[in-house]
XYZ file of C-alpha atoms in Angstrom:
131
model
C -1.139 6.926 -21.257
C 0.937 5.957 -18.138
C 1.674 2.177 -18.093
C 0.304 0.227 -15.245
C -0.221 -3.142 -13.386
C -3.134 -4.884 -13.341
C -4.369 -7.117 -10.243
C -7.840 -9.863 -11.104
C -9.241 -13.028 -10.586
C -7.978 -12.774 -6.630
C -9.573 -14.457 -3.697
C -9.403 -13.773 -0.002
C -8.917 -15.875 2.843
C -12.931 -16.688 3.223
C -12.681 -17.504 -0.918
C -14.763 -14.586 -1.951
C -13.930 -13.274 -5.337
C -11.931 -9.789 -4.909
C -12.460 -6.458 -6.889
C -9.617 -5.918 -9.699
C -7.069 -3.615 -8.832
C -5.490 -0.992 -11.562
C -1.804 0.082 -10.327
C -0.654 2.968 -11.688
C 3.492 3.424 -12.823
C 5.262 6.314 -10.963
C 2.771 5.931 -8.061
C 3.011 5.030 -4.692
C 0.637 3.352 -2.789
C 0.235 2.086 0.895
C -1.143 -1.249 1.531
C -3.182 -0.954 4.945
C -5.322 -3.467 6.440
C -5.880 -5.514 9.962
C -3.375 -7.739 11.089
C -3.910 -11.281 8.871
C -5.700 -9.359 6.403
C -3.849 -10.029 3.197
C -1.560 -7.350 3.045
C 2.029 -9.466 3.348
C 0.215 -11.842 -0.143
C -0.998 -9.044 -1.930
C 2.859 -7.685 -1.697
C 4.126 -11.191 -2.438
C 1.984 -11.655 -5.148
C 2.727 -8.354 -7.102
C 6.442 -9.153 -6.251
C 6.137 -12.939 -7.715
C 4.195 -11.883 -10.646
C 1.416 -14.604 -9.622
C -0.238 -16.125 -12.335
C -3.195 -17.497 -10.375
C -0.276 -19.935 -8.912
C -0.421 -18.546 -5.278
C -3.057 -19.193 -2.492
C -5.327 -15.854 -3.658
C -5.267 -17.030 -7.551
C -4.429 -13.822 -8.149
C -3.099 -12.956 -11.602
C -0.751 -10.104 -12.259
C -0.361 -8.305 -15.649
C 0.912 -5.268 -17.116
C -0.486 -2.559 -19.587
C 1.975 -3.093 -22.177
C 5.206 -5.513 -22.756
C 8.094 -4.206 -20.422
C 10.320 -6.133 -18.783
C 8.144 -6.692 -15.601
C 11.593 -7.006 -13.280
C 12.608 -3.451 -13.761
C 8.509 -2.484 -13.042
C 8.639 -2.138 -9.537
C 11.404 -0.290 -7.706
C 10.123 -0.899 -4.052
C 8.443 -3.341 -2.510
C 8.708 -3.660 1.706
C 7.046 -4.029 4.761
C 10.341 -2.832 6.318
C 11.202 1.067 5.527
C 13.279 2.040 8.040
C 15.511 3.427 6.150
C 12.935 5.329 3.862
C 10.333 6.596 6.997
C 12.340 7.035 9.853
C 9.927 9.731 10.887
C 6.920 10.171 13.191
C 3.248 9.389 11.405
C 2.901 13.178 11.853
C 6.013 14.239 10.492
C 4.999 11.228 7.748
C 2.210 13.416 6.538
C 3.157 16.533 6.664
C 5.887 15.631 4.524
C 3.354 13.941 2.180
C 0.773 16.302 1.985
C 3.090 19.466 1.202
C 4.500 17.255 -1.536
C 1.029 17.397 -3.008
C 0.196 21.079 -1.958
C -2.193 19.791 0.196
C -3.100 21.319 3.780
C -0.172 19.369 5.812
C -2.888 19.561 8.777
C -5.405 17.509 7.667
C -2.807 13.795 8.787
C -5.292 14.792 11.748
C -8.636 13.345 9.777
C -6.476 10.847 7.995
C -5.307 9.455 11.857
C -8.618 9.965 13.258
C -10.298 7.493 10.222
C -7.182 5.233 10.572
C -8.201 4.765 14.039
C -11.131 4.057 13.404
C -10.055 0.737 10.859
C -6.979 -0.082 12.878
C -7.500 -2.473 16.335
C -4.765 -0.125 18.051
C -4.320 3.175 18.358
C -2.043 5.395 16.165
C -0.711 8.555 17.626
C 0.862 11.463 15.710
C 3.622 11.167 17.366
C 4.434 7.711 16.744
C 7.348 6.383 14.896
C 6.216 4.892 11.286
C 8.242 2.345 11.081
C 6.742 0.644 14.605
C 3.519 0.314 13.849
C 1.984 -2.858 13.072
C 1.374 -3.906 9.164
């Protein structure tokens, strides 16, 4: 059983109680979301290892007893220097890593578009988007 980090007892901005979160080890996940929506605290949360001692009373925990500051490898809003790439060149990359039809970043933009209050292109570069 892969070990894992576990997210509860958060609150967002309006004080309404948030859904746990289960994050897997050896995954990678994005963090997307409106402008002001949470996204920088939920990082800075997971980074701090809250204990309910931040403004979301979040509390962090882990699967099993490891040392929690060798948990997380990465954790940036910045990534330059990992995704110095277009959004199209972004997923293509991604989705061929998971065998996965490289052409559907298409429907992921076009549903991104739809969340996001600006535009993404596929031939924007990652790393100047917004959040």
């Amino acid at each position: 059983m892969k070990n894992f980090i576990k997210i509860k007892n958060g609150v967002d901005k309006d004080k309404q109680v948030e859904l746990p979160m289960r994050l897997e080890f050896g995954e990678i996940y994005t963090i997307v979301g409106n402008t002001g929506s949470g996204k920088s605290q939920l990082i800075e949360d997971i980074a701090s290892y809250s204990q309910g001692d931040s403004i979301t009373r979040r509390v962090i925990g882990i699967g099993e007893s490891i040392d929690f500051e060798s948990a997380i490898a990465h954790l940036s809003q910045h990534m330059t220097f990992v995704a110095d790439c277009t959004v199209k060149e972004f997923f293509e990359t991604r989705f061929t890593c998971q065998n996965k039809n490289s052409q559907k970043y298409r429907d992921v933009i076009k549903v991104a578009n739809m969340l996001t209050g600006e535009d993404i292109h596929d031939y924007d570069i990652l790393t100047k988007l917004s959040g």
